[in-house]
mmCIF file of N, CA and C in Angstrom:
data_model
loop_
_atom_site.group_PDB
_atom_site.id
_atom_site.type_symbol
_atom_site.label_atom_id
_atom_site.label_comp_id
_atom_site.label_asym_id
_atom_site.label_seq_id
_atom_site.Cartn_x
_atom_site.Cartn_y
_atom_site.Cartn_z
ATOM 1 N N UNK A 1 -16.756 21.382 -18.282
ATOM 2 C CA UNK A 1 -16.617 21.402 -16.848
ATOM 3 C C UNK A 1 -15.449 20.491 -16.449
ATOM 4 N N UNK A 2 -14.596 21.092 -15.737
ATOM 5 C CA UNK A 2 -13.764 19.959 -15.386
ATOM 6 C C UNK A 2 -13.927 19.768 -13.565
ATOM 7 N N UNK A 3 -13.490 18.377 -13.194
ATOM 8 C CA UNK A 3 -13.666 17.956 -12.019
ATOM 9 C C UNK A 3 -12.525 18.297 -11.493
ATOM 10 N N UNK A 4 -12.203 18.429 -10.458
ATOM 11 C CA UNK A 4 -10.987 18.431 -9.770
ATOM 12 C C UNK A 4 -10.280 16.967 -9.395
ATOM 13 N N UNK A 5 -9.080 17.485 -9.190
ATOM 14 C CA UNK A 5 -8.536 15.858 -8.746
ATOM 15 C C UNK A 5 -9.092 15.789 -7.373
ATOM 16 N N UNK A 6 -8.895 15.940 -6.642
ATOM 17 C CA UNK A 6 -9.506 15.724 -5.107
ATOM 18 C C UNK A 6 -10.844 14.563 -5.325
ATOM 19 N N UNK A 7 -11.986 15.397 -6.386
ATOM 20 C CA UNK A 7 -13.470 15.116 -6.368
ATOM 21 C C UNK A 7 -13.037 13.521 -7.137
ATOM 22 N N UNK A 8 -12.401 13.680 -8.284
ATOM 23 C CA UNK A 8 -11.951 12.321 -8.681
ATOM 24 C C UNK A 8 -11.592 11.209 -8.128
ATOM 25 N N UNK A 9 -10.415 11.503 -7.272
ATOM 26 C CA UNK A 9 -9.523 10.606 -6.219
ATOM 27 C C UNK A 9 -10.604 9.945 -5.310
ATOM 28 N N UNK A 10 -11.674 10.825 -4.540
ATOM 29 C CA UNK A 10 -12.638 10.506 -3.585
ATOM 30 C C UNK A 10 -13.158 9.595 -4.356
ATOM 31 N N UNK A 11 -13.694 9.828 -5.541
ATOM 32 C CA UNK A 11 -14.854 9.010 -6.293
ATOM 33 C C UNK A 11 -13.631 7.784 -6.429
ATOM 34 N N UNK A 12 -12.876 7.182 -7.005
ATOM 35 C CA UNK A 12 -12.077 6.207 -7.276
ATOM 36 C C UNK A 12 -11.720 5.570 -6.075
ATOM 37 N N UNK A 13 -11.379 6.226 -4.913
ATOM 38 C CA UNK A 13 -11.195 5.347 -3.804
ATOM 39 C C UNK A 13 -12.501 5.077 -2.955
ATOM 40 N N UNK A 14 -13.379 5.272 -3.742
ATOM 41 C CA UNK A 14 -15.271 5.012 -2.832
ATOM 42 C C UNK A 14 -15.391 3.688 -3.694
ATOM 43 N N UNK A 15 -14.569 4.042 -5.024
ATOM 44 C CA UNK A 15 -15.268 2.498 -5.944
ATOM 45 C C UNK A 15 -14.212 1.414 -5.806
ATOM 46 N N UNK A 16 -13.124 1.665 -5.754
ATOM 47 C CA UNK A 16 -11.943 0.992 -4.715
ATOM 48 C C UNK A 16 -12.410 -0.124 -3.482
ATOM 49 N N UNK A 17 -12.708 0.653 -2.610
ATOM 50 C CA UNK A 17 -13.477 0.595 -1.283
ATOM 51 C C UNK A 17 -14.499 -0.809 -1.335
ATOM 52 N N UNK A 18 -15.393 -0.140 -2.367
ATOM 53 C CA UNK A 18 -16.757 -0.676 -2.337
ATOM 54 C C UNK A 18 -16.771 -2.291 -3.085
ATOM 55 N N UNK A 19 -15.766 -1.919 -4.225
ATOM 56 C CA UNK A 19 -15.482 -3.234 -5.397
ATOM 57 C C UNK A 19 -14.564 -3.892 -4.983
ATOM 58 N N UNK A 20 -13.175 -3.021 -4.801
ATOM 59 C CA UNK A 20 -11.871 -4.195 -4.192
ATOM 60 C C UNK A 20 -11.996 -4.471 -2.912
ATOM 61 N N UNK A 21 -12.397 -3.482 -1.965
ATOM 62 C CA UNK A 21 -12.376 -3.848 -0.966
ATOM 63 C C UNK A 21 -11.585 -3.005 -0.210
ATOM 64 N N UNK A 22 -10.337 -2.357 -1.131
ATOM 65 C CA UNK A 22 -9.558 -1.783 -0.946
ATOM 66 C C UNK A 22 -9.479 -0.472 0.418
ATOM 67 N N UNK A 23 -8.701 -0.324 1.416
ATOM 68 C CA UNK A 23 -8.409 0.707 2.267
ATOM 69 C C UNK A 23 -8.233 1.969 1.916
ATOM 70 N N UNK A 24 -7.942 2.838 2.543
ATOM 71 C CA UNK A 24 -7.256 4.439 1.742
ATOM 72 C C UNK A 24 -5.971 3.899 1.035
ATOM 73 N N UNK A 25 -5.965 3.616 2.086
ATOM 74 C CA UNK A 25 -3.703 3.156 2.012
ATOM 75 C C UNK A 25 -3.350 2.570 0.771
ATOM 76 N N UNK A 26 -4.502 1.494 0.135
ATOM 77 C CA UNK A 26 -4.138 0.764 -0.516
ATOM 78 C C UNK A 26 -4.565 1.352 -1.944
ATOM 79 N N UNK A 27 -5.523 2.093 -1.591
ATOM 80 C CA UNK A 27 -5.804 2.891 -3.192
ATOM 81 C C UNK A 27 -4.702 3.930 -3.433
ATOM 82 N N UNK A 28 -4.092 4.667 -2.356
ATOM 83 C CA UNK A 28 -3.100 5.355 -2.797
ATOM 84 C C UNK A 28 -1.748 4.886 -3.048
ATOM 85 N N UNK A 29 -1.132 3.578 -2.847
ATOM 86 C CA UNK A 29 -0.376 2.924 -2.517
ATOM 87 C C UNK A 29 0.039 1.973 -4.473
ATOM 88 N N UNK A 30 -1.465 2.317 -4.735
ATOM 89 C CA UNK A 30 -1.408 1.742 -6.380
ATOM 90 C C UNK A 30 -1.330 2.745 -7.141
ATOM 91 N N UNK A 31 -1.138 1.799 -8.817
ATOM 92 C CA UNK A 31 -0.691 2.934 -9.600
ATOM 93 C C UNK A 31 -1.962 2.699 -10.487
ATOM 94 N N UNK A 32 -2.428 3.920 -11.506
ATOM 95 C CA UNK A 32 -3.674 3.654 -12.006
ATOM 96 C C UNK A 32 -3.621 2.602 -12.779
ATOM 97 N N UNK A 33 -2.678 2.480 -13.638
ATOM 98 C CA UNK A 33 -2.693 0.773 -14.248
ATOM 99 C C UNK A 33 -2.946 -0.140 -13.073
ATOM 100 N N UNK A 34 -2.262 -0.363 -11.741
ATOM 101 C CA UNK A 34 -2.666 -1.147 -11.171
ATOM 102 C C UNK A 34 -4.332 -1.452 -10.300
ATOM 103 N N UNK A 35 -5.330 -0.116 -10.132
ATOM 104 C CA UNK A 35 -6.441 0.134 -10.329
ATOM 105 C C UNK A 35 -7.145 -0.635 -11.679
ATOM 106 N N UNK A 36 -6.632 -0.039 -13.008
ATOM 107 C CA UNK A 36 -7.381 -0.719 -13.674
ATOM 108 C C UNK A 36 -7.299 -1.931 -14.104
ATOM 109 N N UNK A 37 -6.466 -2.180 -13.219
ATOM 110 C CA UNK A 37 -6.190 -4.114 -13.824
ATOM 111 C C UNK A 37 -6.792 -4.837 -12.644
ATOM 112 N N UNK A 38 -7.105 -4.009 -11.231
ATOM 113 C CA UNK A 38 -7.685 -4.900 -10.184
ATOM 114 C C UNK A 38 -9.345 -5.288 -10.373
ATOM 115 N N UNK A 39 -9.977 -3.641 -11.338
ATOM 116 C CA UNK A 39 -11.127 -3.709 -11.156
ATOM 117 C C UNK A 39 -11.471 -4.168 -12.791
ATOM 118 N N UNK A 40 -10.261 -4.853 -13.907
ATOM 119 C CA UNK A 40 -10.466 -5.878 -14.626
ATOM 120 C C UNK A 40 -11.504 -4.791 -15.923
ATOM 121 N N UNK A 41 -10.873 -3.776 -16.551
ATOM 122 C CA UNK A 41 -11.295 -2.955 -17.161
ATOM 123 C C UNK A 41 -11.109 -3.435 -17.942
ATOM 124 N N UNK A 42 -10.001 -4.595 -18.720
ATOM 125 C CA UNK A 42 -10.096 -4.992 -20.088
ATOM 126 C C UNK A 42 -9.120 -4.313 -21.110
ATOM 127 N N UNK A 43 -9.390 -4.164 -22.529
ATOM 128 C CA UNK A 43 -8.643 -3.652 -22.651
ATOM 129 C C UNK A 43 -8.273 -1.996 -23.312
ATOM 130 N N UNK A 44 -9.554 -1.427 -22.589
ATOM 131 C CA UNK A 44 -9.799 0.025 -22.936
ATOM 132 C C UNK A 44 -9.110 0.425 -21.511
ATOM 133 N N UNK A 45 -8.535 -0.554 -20.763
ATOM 134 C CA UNK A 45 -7.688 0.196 -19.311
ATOM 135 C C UNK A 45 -5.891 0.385 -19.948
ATOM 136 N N UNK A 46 -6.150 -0.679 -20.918
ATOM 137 C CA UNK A 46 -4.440 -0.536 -21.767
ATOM 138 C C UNK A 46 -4.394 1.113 -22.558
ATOM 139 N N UNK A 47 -5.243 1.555 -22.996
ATOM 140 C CA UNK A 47 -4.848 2.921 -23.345
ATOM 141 C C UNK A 47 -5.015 4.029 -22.115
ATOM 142 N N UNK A 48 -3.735 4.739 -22.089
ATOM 143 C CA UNK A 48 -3.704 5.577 -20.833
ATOM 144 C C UNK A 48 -4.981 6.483 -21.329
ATOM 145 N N UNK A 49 -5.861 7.079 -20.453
ATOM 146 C CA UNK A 49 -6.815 7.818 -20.288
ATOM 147 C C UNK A 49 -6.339 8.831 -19.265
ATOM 148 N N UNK A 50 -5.422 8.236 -18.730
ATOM 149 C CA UNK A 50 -5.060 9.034 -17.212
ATOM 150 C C UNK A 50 -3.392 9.332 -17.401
ATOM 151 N N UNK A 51 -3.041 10.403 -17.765
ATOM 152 C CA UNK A 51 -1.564 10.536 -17.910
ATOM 153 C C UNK A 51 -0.698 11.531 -17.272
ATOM 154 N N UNK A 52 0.135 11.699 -17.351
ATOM 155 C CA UNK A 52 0.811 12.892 -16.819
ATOM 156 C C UNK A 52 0.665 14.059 -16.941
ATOM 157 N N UNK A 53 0.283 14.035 -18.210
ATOM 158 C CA UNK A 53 -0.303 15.509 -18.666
ATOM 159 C C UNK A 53 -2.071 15.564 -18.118
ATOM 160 N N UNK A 54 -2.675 14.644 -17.880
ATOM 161 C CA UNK A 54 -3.673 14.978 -17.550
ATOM 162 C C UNK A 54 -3.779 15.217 -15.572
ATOM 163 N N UNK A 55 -3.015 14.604 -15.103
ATOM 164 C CA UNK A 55 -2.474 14.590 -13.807
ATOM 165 C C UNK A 55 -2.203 15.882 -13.535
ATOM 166 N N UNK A 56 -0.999 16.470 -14.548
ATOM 167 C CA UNK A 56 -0.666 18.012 -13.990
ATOM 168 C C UNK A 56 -1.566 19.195 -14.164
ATOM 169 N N UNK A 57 -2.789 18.628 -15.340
ATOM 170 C CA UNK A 57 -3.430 19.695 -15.261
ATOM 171 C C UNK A 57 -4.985 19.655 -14.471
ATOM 172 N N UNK A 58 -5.050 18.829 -13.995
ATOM 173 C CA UNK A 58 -5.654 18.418 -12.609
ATOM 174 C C UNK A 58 -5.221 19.422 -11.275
ATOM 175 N N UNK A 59 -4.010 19.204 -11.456
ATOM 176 C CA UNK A 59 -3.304 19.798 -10.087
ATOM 177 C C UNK A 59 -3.141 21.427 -10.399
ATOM 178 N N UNK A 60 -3.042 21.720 -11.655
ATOM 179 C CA UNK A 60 -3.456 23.070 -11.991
ATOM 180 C C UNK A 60 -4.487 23.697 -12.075
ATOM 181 N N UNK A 61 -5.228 22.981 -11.916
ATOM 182 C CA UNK A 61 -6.824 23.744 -11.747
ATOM 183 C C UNK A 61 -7.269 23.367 -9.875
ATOM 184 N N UNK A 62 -6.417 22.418 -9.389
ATOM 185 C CA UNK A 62 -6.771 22.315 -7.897
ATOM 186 C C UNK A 62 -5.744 23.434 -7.162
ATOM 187 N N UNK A 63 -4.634 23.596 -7.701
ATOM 188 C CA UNK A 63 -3.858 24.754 -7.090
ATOM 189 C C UNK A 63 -3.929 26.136 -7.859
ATOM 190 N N UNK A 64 -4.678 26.044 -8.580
ATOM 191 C CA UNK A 64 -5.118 27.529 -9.244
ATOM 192 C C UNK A 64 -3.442 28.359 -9.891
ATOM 193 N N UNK A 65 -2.724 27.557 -10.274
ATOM 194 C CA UNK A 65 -1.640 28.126 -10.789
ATOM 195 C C UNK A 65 -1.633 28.760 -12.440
#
């Protein structure tokens, strides 16, 4: 099953929100390294999990291309 980015983004800026404190503005305004270094992931946040290639194919299953 894959999630969409949208459903993702919501969920990350609710835990944003809730943990940093963080605004919309400010969750979109960061970069996911800078996410995972605010909410102090350690060092399983140093290996990308989240990459470009996983980004575009996010956006390919949200724009149905």
């Amino acid at each position: 099953m894959t999630t969409s980015f949208g459903a993702q983004a919501l969920a990350l800026a609710g835990l944003a929100a809730r943990v940093l404190g963080w605004r919309p503005a400010d969750f979109w305004a960061a970069t996911p390294a800078e996410l995972a270094a605010a909410l102090a992931l350690g060092a399983e946040a140093a290996t990308p999990g989240f990459d470009r290639a996983a980004l575009e194919r996010l956006m390919e299953n949200e724009h149905g291309r």
